[in-house]
Amino acid sequence: MSAAAPLTAEVLPAGLDGFIIRFALTPDPAAMVAARRFANRLEDEAPKGVTEIAPALVTVLVRFDCARTGRADRSALRARMEAMAQEVIAGPLDMPDPARRWTIPVAFGAANGPQLAQVAGAVGTSEEAAVRDICAADLRVLTIGFAPGQPYVGLLPEAWNLPRMAELNPSVPAGALVVAVRQFVLFGAESATGWQQVGRAAFRTFVPAREEPTLLQGGDAIRFAHATPAEIDTLEKGGDPMGGARLEVLR
C-alpha cells in the first residue's frame, strides 16, 4: 500500500495530558499506513512520561503523566513527535511487516451473511468469487475501537469501497462479519450496524473473563478461512471463544 499523494502531519493538543497526531481528516489509505507506522515506532521508542499510545485509523493519541512531564518536557515531547511524524510521512508508506497472523474461520452467505449477494453485486462479481477474494485478501487490524476489542480490518481493493447503508440494521449477532468502505468489522457482541453482513465467525474478539480479554492487536495480519455453517455452529456450541482461530507468531 503506497501513498498516492504527499501527506501532512499535525500534532494537536488533547486536553492537559495528551497530543493527537493526525495524518488526515478522512480515512485515506496512506494516512492509515502512516498512523500504524507512527504508532509502531512510538511503541518501540516511547519517550519518558508517556502513559498511553492509542492509534485510530488516521490518528494516534499519546497521553503523558503530567506529574512527571514538566512544561519543558512537554515541549520537547511535542517536538520529538513532530519530527517523528515528518519522518514517517516521508516514507516508505508501506504497512510494516506483521509480527503475528490470525486465521479466523467464517461461514459466508445465506443466514450467516444475508447481504453477501448484495455486496457481490455492488462489487461486480459473484458470491463465490467475492468469498474467494475475501479469503485471499492480505488484511491487517487497522485499529481497535467503537467497542472493547472490536477490530477494523482492511484494506480491500478499491472495488470494495462500498458506502454504509442508508438505514441501520438494528441487530447482527456476535461474530457477524460486516463490510463497508474497504474494511471489515468483526463484532464481539450483538450490535446495530450500518455495514453489510457477509459472514459469521465463532471467534469472540472480547471476552472479559479471559486472561487476555482482547486478543487482536493493531497491525496483526488477518486471514479469513471459508468454513461451513455447520462448522461454525459446532465451534460456537463447543463454548471455546477462540472459535477455531489460529495464531502464528511471525517474528
PDB file of C-alpha atoms in Angstrom:
ATOM      1  CA  MET A   1       0.000   0.000   0.000  1.00  0.00           C
ATOM      2  CA  SER A   2       1.677   3.224  -1.109  1.00  0.00           C
ATOM      3  CA  ALA A   3       0.782   6.888  -0.950  1.00  0.00           C
ATOM      4  CA  ALA A   4      -0.946   8.435  -3.962  1.00  0.00           C
ATOM      5  CA  ALA A   5      -0.206  11.988  -2.803  1.00  0.00           C
ATOM      6  CA  PRO A   6       2.015  13.637  -0.175  1.00  0.00           C
ATOM      7  CA  LEU A   7       0.668  13.537   3.368  1.00  0.00           C
ATOM      8  CA  THR A   8       0.795  16.135   6.078  1.00  0.00           C
ATOM      9  CA  ALA A   9       1.015  15.544   9.809  1.00  0.00           C
ATOM     10  CA  GLU A  10      -0.317  17.693  12.661  1.00  0.00           C
ATOM     11  CA  VAL A  11       0.437  17.418  16.381  1.00  0.00           C
ATOM     12  CA  LEU A  12      -2.576  18.807  18.237  1.00  0.00           C
ATOM     13  CA  PRO A  13      -3.187  19.252  21.982  1.00  0.00           C
ATOM     14  CA  ALA A  14      -5.640  16.810  23.578  1.00  0.00           C
ATOM     15  CA  GLY A  15      -6.566  18.160  26.979  1.00  0.00           C
ATOM     16  CA  LEU A  16      -3.916  18.786  29.606  1.00  0.00           C
ATOM     17  CA  ASP A  17      -2.156  15.451  29.263  1.00  0.00           C
ATOM     18  CA  GLY A  18      -2.069  14.462  25.637  1.00  0.00           C
ATOM     19  CA  PHE A  19      -1.485  15.076  21.969  1.00  0.00           C
ATOM     20  CA  ILE A  20      -3.238  13.806  18.864  1.00  0.00           C
ATOM     21  CA  ILE A  21      -1.050  13.178  15.845  1.00  0.00           C
ATOM     22  CA  ARG A  22      -3.311  13.497  12.790  1.00  0.00           C
ATOM     23  CA  PHE A  23      -2.374  12.380   9.294  1.00  0.00           C
ATOM     24  CA  ALA A  24      -5.693  13.085   7.524  1.00  0.00           C
ATOM     25  CA  LEU A  25      -9.289  14.181   8.073  1.00  0.00           C
ATOM     26  CA  THR A  26     -10.717  11.261   6.094  1.00  0.00           C
ATOM     27  CA  PRO A  27      -9.865   7.515   6.018  1.00  0.00           C
ATOM     28  CA  ASP A  28      -7.178   7.887   3.373  1.00  0.00           C
ATOM     29  CA  PRO A  29      -5.273   4.595   2.870  1.00  0.00           C
ATOM     30  CA  ALA A  30      -1.851   6.246   3.013  1.00  0.00           C
ATOM     31  CA  ALA A  31      -2.806   8.050   6.226  1.00  0.00           C
ATOM     32  CA  MET A  32      -3.877   4.728   7.748  1.00  0.00           C
ATOM     33  CA  VAL A  33      -0.449   3.297   6.979  1.00  0.00           C
ATOM     34  CA  ALA A  34       1.234   6.397   8.410  1.00  0.00           C
ATOM     35  CA  ALA A  35      -0.755   6.158  11.645  1.00  0.00           C
ATOM     36  CA  ARG A  36       0.167   2.488  12.043  1.00  0.00           C
ATOM     37  CA  ARG A  37       3.860   3.091  11.291  1.00  0.00           C
ATOM     38  CA  PHE A  38       3.935   6.058  13.693  1.00  0.00           C
ATOM     39  CA  ALA A  39       2.284   4.032  16.469  1.00  0.00           C
ATOM     40  CA  ASN A  40       4.686   1.124  15.967  1.00  0.00           C
ATOM     41  CA  ARG A  41       7.687   3.409  16.091  1.00  0.00           C
ATOM     42  CA  LEU A  42       6.426   5.248  19.160  1.00  0.00           C
ATOM     43  CA  GLU A  43       5.793   1.940  20.948  1.00  0.00           C
ATOM     44  CA  ASP A  44       9.371   0.904  20.201  1.00  0.00           C
ATOM     45  CA  GLU A  45      10.813   4.269  21.295  1.00  0.00           C
ATOM     46  CA  ALA A  46       8.316   5.514  23.897  1.00  0.00           C
ATOM     47  CA  PRO A  47       9.584   8.802  25.392  1.00  0.00           C
ATOM     48  CA  LYS A  48       9.830   9.196  29.149  1.00  0.00           C
ATOM     49  CA  GLY A  49       6.490  10.047  30.772  1.00  0.00           C
ATOM     50  CA  VAL A  50       4.269   8.611  28.009  1.00  0.00           C
ATOM     51  CA  THR A  51       1.488   6.524  29.579  1.00  0.00           C
ATOM     52  CA  GLU A  52      -0.741   5.636  26.626  1.00  0.00           C
ATOM     53  CA  ILE A  53      -0.396   5.203  22.868  1.00  0.00           C
ATOM     54  CA  ALA A  54      -3.807   4.718  21.213  1.00  0.00           C
ATOM     55  CA  PRO A  55      -3.829   4.514  17.400  1.00  0.00           C
ATOM     56  CA  ALA A  56      -7.053   5.056  15.442  1.00  0.00           C
ATOM     57  CA  LEU A  57      -7.470   4.841  11.669  1.00  0.00           C
ATOM     58  CA  VAL A  58      -5.624   8.057  10.727  1.00  0.00           C
ATOM     59  CA  THR A  59      -4.644   9.467  14.132  1.00  0.00           C
ATOM     60  CA  VAL A  60      -2.647   8.442  17.179  1.00  0.00           C
ATOM     61  CA  LEU A  61      -3.485   9.652  20.685  1.00  0.00           C
ATOM     62  CA  VAL A  62      -0.491   9.993  23.013  1.00  0.00           C
ATOM     63  CA  ARG A  63      -1.016  10.641  26.720  1.00  0.00           C
ATOM     64  CA  PHE A  64       1.640  11.506  29.270  1.00  0.00           C
ATOM     65  CA  ASP A  65       1.957  11.700  33.049  1.00  0.00           C
ATOM     66  CA  CYS A  66       1.569  15.364  33.991  1.00  0.00           C
ATOM     67  CA  ALA A  67       3.340  14.795  37.329  1.00  0.00           C
ATOM     68  CA  ARG A  68       6.446  13.539  35.539  1.00  0.00           C
ATOM     69  CA  THR A  69       6.302  15.800  32.488  1.00  0.00           C
ATOM     70  CA  GLY A  70       7.028  19.476  33.087  1.00  0.00           C
ATOM     71  CA  ARG A  71       6.387  22.284  30.610  1.00  0.00           C
ATOM     72  CA  ALA A  72       9.852  21.991  29.067  1.00  0.00           C
ATOM     73  CA  ASP A  73       9.464  18.210  28.823  1.00  0.00           C
ATOM     74  CA  ARG A  74       6.106  18.632  27.082  1.00  0.00           C
ATOM     75  CA  SER A  75       7.604  20.996  24.548  1.00  0.00           C
ATOM     76  CA  ALA A  76      10.392  18.510  23.919  1.00  0.00           C
ATOM     77  CA  LEU A  77       7.879  15.663  23.608  1.00  0.00           C
ATOM     78  CA  ARG A  78       5.830  17.622  21.093  1.00  0.00           C
ATOM     79  CA  ALA A  79       8.926  18.477  19.076  1.00  0.00           C
ATOM     80  CA  ARG A  80      10.016  14.843  19.063  1.00  0.00           C
ATOM     81  CA  MET A  81       6.601  13.654  17.872  1.00  0.00           C
ATOM     82  CA  GLU A  82       6.516  16.328  15.154  1.00  0.00           C
ATOM     83  CA  ALA A  83       9.920  15.196  13.908  1.00  0.00           C
ATOM     84  CA  MET A  84       8.929  11.535  14.066  1.00  0.00           C
ATOM     85  CA  ALA A  85       5.683  12.203  12.182  1.00  0.00           C
ATOM     86  CA  GLN A  86       7.563  14.047   9.442  1.00  0.00           C
ATOM     87  CA  GLU A  87       9.966  11.131   9.101  1.00  0.00           C
ATOM     88  CA  VAL A  88       7.034   8.708   8.818  1.00  0.00           C
ATOM     89  CA  ILE A  89       5.234  10.620   6.063  1.00  0.00           C
ATOM     90  CA  ALA A  90       8.495  10.954   4.131  1.00  0.00           C
ATOM     91  CA  GLY A  91       8.188   7.198   3.572  1.00  0.00           C
ATOM     92  CA  PRO A  92       8.263   4.399   2.918  1.00  0.00           C
ATOM     93  CA  LEU A  93       4.478   4.286   3.261  1.00  0.00           C
ATOM     94  CA  ASP A  94       4.000   0.551   3.223  1.00  0.00           C
ATOM     95  CA  MET A  95       2.367  -1.337   6.071  1.00  0.00           C
ATOM     96  CA  PRO A  96       5.098  -2.667   8.396  1.00  0.00           C
ATOM     97  CA  ASP A  97       5.620  -6.420   8.387  1.00  0.00           C
ATOM     98  CA  PRO A  98       3.245  -8.091  10.855  1.00  0.00           C
ATOM     99  CA  ALA A  99       4.551  -9.764  13.990  1.00  0.00           C
ATOM    100  CA  ARG A 100       1.503 -12.045  14.174  1.00  0.00           C
ATOM    101  CA  ARG A 101      -1.053 -13.588  11.829  1.00  0.00           C
ATOM    102  CA  TRP A 102      -4.546 -14.800  12.731  1.00  0.00           C
ATOM    103  CA  THR A 103      -6.568 -17.242  10.642  1.00  0.00           C
ATOM    104  CA  ILE A 104     -10.270 -16.992  11.525  1.00  0.00           C
ATOM    105  CA  PRO A 105     -12.913 -19.420  10.172  1.00  0.00           C
ATOM    106  CA  VAL A 106     -16.019 -17.726   8.746  1.00  0.00           C
ATOM    107  CA  ALA A 107     -19.244 -19.055   7.210  1.00  0.00           C
ATOM    108  CA  PHE A 108     -20.381 -16.838   4.346  1.00  0.00           C
ATOM    109  CA  GLY A 109     -23.749 -16.095   2.771  1.00  0.00           C
ATOM    110  CA  ALA A 110     -27.334 -17.258   3.412  1.00  0.00           C
ATOM    111  CA  ALA A 111     -28.329 -16.858   7.083  1.00  0.00           C
ATOM    112  CA  ASN A 112     -24.702 -16.304   8.079  1.00  0.00           C
ATOM    113  CA  GLY A 113     -24.144 -13.482   5.586  1.00  0.00           C
ATOM    114  CA  PRO A 114     -27.557 -12.286   4.435  1.00  0.00           C
ATOM    115  CA  GLN A 115     -26.153  -9.370   2.415  1.00  0.00           C
ATOM    116  CA  LEU A 116     -23.366 -11.238   0.612  1.00  0.00           C
ATOM    117  CA  ALA A 117     -25.300 -11.314  -2.666  1.00  0.00           C
ATOM    118  CA  GLN A 118     -25.965  -7.572  -2.457  1.00  0.00           C
ATOM    119  CA  VAL A 119     -22.301  -6.871  -1.708  1.00  0.00           C
ATOM    120  CA  ALA A 120     -21.073  -9.131  -4.520  1.00  0.00           C
ATOM    121  CA  GLY A 121     -23.391  -7.376  -6.965  1.00  0.00           C
ATOM    122  CA  ALA A 122     -22.088  -3.972  -5.905  1.00  0.00           C
ATOM    123  CA  VAL A 123     -18.501  -5.168  -6.319  1.00  0.00           C
ATOM    124  CA  GLY A 124     -19.376  -6.601  -9.727  1.00  0.00           C
ATOM    125  CA  THR A 125     -18.707 -10.266  -9.073  1.00  0.00           C
ATOM    126  CA  SER A 126     -20.425 -13.492  -7.993  1.00  0.00           C
ATOM    127  CA  GLU A 127     -20.939 -14.570  -4.390  1.00  0.00           C
ATOM    128  CA  GLU A 128     -18.424 -17.386  -4.823  1.00  0.00           C
ATOM    129  CA  ALA A 129     -15.807 -15.037  -6.274  1.00  0.00           C
ATOM    130  CA  ALA A 130     -16.448 -12.472  -3.533  1.00  0.00           C
ATOM    131  CA  VAL A 131     -15.791 -15.126  -0.870  1.00  0.00           C
ATOM    132  CA  ARG A 132     -12.599 -16.189  -2.650  1.00  0.00           C
ATOM    133  CA  ASP A 133     -11.448 -12.573  -2.769  1.00  0.00           C
ATOM    134  CA  ILE A 134     -12.177 -12.080   0.936  1.00  0.00           C
ATOM    135  CA  CYS A 135     -10.304 -15.230   1.945  1.00  0.00           C
ATOM    136  CA  ALA A 136      -7.332 -14.400  -0.312  1.00  0.00           C
ATOM    137  CA  ALA A 137      -7.013 -10.798   0.895  1.00  0.00           C
ATOM    138  CA  ASP A 138      -3.905  -9.747   2.812  1.00  0.00           C
ATOM    139  CA  LEU A 139      -5.604  -7.883   5.658  1.00  0.00           C
ATOM    140  CA  ARG A 140      -4.482  -6.117   8.821  1.00  0.00           C
ATOM    141  CA  VAL A 141      -6.089  -4.941  12.019  1.00  0.00           C
ATOM    142  CA  LEU A 142      -6.067  -1.207  11.293  1.00  0.00           C
ATOM    143  CA  THR A 143      -7.328  -0.203  14.726  1.00  0.00           C
ATOM    144  CA  ILE A 144      -9.374  -1.410  17.699  1.00  0.00           C
ATOM    145  CA  GLY A 145     -12.334   0.776  18.555  1.00  0.00           C
ATOM    146  CA  PHE A 146     -16.035   1.586  18.940  1.00  0.00           C
ATOM    147  CA  ALA A 147     -16.491  -1.354  21.345  1.00  0.00           C
ATOM    148  CA  PRO A 148     -13.996  -3.290  23.510  1.00  0.00           C
ATOM    149  CA  GLY A 149     -11.768  -5.459  21.345  1.00  0.00           C
ATOM    150  CA  GLN A 150     -13.619  -4.634  18.126  1.00  0.00           C
ATOM    151  CA  PRO A 151     -11.262  -4.658  15.125  1.00  0.00           C
ATOM    152  CA  TYR A 152     -11.407  -2.619  11.960  1.00  0.00           C
ATOM    153  CA  VAL A 153      -9.737  -4.823   9.355  1.00  0.00           C
ATOM    154  CA  GLY A 154      -8.541  -3.834   5.874  1.00  0.00           C
ATOM    155  CA  LEU A 155      -7.903  -2.692   3.335  1.00  0.00           C
ATOM    156  CA  LEU A 156      -9.736  -4.391   0.488  1.00  0.00           C
ATOM    157  CA  PRO A 157      -9.268  -3.300  -3.149  1.00  0.00           C
ATOM    158  CA  GLU A 158     -10.931  -0.090  -4.351  1.00  0.00           C
ATOM    159  CA  ALA A 159     -13.885  -2.017  -5.828  1.00  0.00           C
ATOM    160  CA  TRP A 160     -14.896  -2.769  -2.222  1.00  0.00           C
ATOM    161  CA  ASN A 161     -15.214   0.916  -1.314  1.00  0.00           C
ATOM    162  CA  LEU A 162     -18.891   0.374  -0.523  1.00  0.00           C
ATOM    163  CA  PRO A 163     -20.948   3.020   1.263  1.00  0.00           C
ATOM    164  CA  ARG A 164     -22.608   2.419   4.584  1.00  0.00           C
ATOM    165  CA  MET A 165     -26.289   1.548   4.360  1.00  0.00           C
ATOM    166  CA  ALA A 166     -28.822   4.366   4.350  1.00  0.00           C
ATOM    167  CA  GLU A 167     -30.570   2.779   7.348  1.00  0.00           C
ATOM    168  CA  LEU A 168     -29.203   0.866  10.316  1.00  0.00           C
ATOM    169  CA  ASN A 169     -29.600  -2.859  10.602  1.00  0.00           C
ATOM    170  CA  PRO A 170     -30.953  -2.955  14.175  1.00  0.00           C
ATOM    171  CA  SER A 171     -29.189  -6.187  15.087  1.00  0.00           C
ATOM    172  CA  VAL A 172     -26.458  -8.501  13.854  1.00  0.00           C
ATOM    173  CA  PRO A 173     -25.238 -11.382  16.051  1.00  0.00           C
ATOM    174  CA  ALA A 174     -21.975 -11.798  17.902  1.00  0.00           C
ATOM    175  CA  GLY A 175     -19.407 -12.969  15.387  1.00  0.00           C
ATOM    176  CA  ALA A 176     -21.006 -11.092  12.469  1.00  0.00           C
ATOM    177  CA  LEU A 177     -18.504 -10.093   9.784  1.00  0.00           C
ATOM    178  CA  VAL A 178     -19.645  -6.865   8.140  1.00  0.00           C
ATOM    179  CA  VAL A 179     -18.132  -4.786   5.364  1.00  0.00           C
ATOM    180  CA  ALA A 180     -18.068  -1.169   4.121  1.00  0.00           C
ATOM    181  CA  VAL A 181     -15.510   1.421   2.938  1.00  0.00           C
ATOM    182  CA  ARG A 182     -12.927  -1.269   2.059  1.00  0.00           C
ATOM    183  CA  GLN A 183     -12.926  -2.558   5.641  1.00  0.00           C
ATOM    184  CA  PHE A 184     -14.388  -5.331   7.766  1.00  0.00           C
ATOM    185  CA  VAL A 185     -15.639  -5.197  11.319  1.00  0.00           C
ATOM    186  CA  LEU A 186     -15.923  -8.407  13.324  1.00  0.00           C
ATOM    187  CA  PHE A 187     -18.457  -7.910  16.104  1.00  0.00           C
ATOM    188  CA  GLY A 188     -17.772  -9.370  19.531  1.00  0.00           C
ATOM    189  CA  ALA A 189     -21.372  -8.962  20.665  1.00  0.00           C
ATOM    190  CA  GLU A 190     -24.804  -8.406  19.171  1.00  0.00           C
ATOM    191  CA  SER A 191     -24.946  -4.905  17.709  1.00  0.00           C
ATOM    192  CA  ALA A 192     -26.693  -2.499  15.400  1.00  0.00           C
ATOM    193  CA  THR A 193     -24.698  -1.536  12.308  1.00  0.00           C
ATOM    194  CA  GLY A 194     -24.818   0.408   9.078  1.00  0.00           C
ATOM    195  CA  TRP A 195     -22.422  -2.065   7.443  1.00  0.00           C
ATOM    196  CA  GLN A 196     -23.489  -5.115   5.424  1.00  0.00           C
ATOM    197  CA  GLN A 197     -23.189  -8.593   6.904  1.00  0.00           C
ATOM    198  CA  VAL A 198     -21.398 -11.105   4.676  1.00  0.00           C
ATOM    199  CA  GLY A 199     -20.408 -13.800   7.170  1.00  0.00           C
ATOM    200  CA  ARG A 200     -20.331 -15.122  10.722  1.00  0.00           C
ATOM    201  CA  ALA A 201     -17.469 -16.396  12.890  1.00  0.00           C
ATOM    202  CA  ALA A 202     -17.383 -18.249  16.203  1.00  0.00           C
ATOM    203  CA  PHE A 203     -14.312 -16.252  17.278  1.00  0.00           C
ATOM    204  CA  ARG A 204     -15.053 -13.697  20.006  1.00  0.00           C
ATOM    205  CA  THR A 205     -12.987 -10.543  19.911  1.00  0.00           C
ATOM    206  CA  PHE A 206     -13.656  -9.595  23.556  1.00  0.00           C
ATOM    207  CA  VAL A 207     -14.228 -11.955  26.491  1.00  0.00           C
ATOM    208  CA  PRO A 208     -13.960 -10.211  29.892  1.00  0.00           C
ATOM    209  CA  ALA A 209     -13.324 -13.477  31.773  1.00  0.00           C
ATOM    210  CA  ARG A 210     -10.439 -14.473  29.502  1.00  0.00           C
ATOM    211  CA  GLU A 211      -6.879 -13.944  30.777  1.00  0.00           C
ATOM    212  CA  GLU A 212      -6.381 -11.654  27.788  1.00  0.00           C
ATOM    213  CA  PRO A 213      -9.874 -10.180  27.207  1.00  0.00           C
ATOM    214  CA  THR A 214      -8.807  -8.617  23.886  1.00  0.00           C
ATOM    215  CA  LEU A 215      -6.674 -10.868  21.677  1.00  0.00           C
ATOM    216  CA  LEU A 216      -6.347  -8.902  18.450  1.00  0.00           C
ATOM    217  CA  GLN A 217      -3.821  -6.078  18.270  1.00  0.00           C
ATOM    218  CA  GLY A 218      -3.341  -3.232  15.835  1.00  0.00           C
ATOM    219  CA  GLY A 219      -1.091  -4.347  12.987  1.00  0.00           C
ATOM    220  CA  ASP A 220      -1.971  -8.060  13.271  1.00  0.00           C
ATOM    221  CA  ALA A 221      -2.321  -9.822   9.920  1.00  0.00           C
ATOM    222  CA  ILE A 222      -5.750 -11.383   9.356  1.00  0.00           C
ATOM    223  CA  ARG A 223      -6.822 -14.184   7.052  1.00  0.00           C
ATOM    224  CA  PHE A 224     -10.438 -15.315   6.882  1.00  0.00           C
ATOM    225  CA  ALA A 225     -10.861 -19.021   6.116  1.00  0.00           C
ATOM    226  CA  HIS A 226     -14.015 -20.358   4.447  1.00  0.00           C
ATOM    227  CA  ALA A 227     -15.962 -22.630   6.832  1.00  0.00           C
ATOM    228  CA  THR A 228     -19.352 -24.294   6.562  1.00  0.00           C
ATOM    229  CA  PRO A 229     -22.305 -23.122   8.679  1.00  0.00           C
ATOM    230  CA  ALA A 230     -22.228 -26.499  10.465  1.00  0.00           C
ATOM    231  CA  GLU A 231     -18.560 -25.992  11.371  1.00  0.00           C
ATOM    232  CA  ILE A 232     -19.261 -22.549  12.838  1.00  0.00           C
ATOM    233  CA  ASP A 233     -22.283 -23.898  14.741  1.00  0.00           C
ATOM    234  CA  THR A 234     -20.138 -26.707  16.193  1.00  0.00           C
ATOM    235  CA  LEU A 235     -17.422 -24.250  17.227  1.00  0.00           C
ATOM    236  CA  GLU A 236     -19.985 -21.995  18.916  1.00  0.00           C
ATOM    237  CA  LYS A 237     -21.656 -24.891  20.737  1.00  0.00           C
ATOM    238  CA  GLY A 238     -18.259 -26.072  21.945  1.00  0.00           C
ATOM    239  CA  GLY A 239     -18.018 -22.911  24.036  1.00  0.00           C
ATOM    240  CA  ASP A 240     -14.457 -22.024  23.024  1.00  0.00           C
ATOM    241  CA  PRO A 241     -14.354 -18.250  22.324  1.00  0.00           C
ATOM    242  CA  MET A 242     -11.333 -18.825  20.064  1.00  0.00           C
ATOM    243  CA  GLY A 243     -13.858 -20.244  17.600  1.00  0.00           C
ATOM    244  CA  GLY A 244     -11.223 -22.236  15.733  1.00  0.00           C
ATOM    245  CA  ALA A 245      -8.975 -19.206  15.194  1.00  0.00           C
ATOM    246  CA  ARG A 246      -5.243 -19.909  14.886  1.00  0.00           C
ATOM    247  CA  LEU A 247      -2.395 -17.565  15.790  1.00  0.00           C
ATOM    248  CA  GLU A 248       1.028 -17.646  14.142  1.00  0.00           C
ATOM    249  CA  VAL A 249       3.890 -15.655  15.667  1.00  0.00           C
ATOM    250  CA  LEU A 250       5.930 -14.445  12.692  1.00  0.00           C
ATOM    251  CA  ARG A 251       8.776 -12.634  14.441  1.00  0.00           C
TER     252      ARG A 251
END
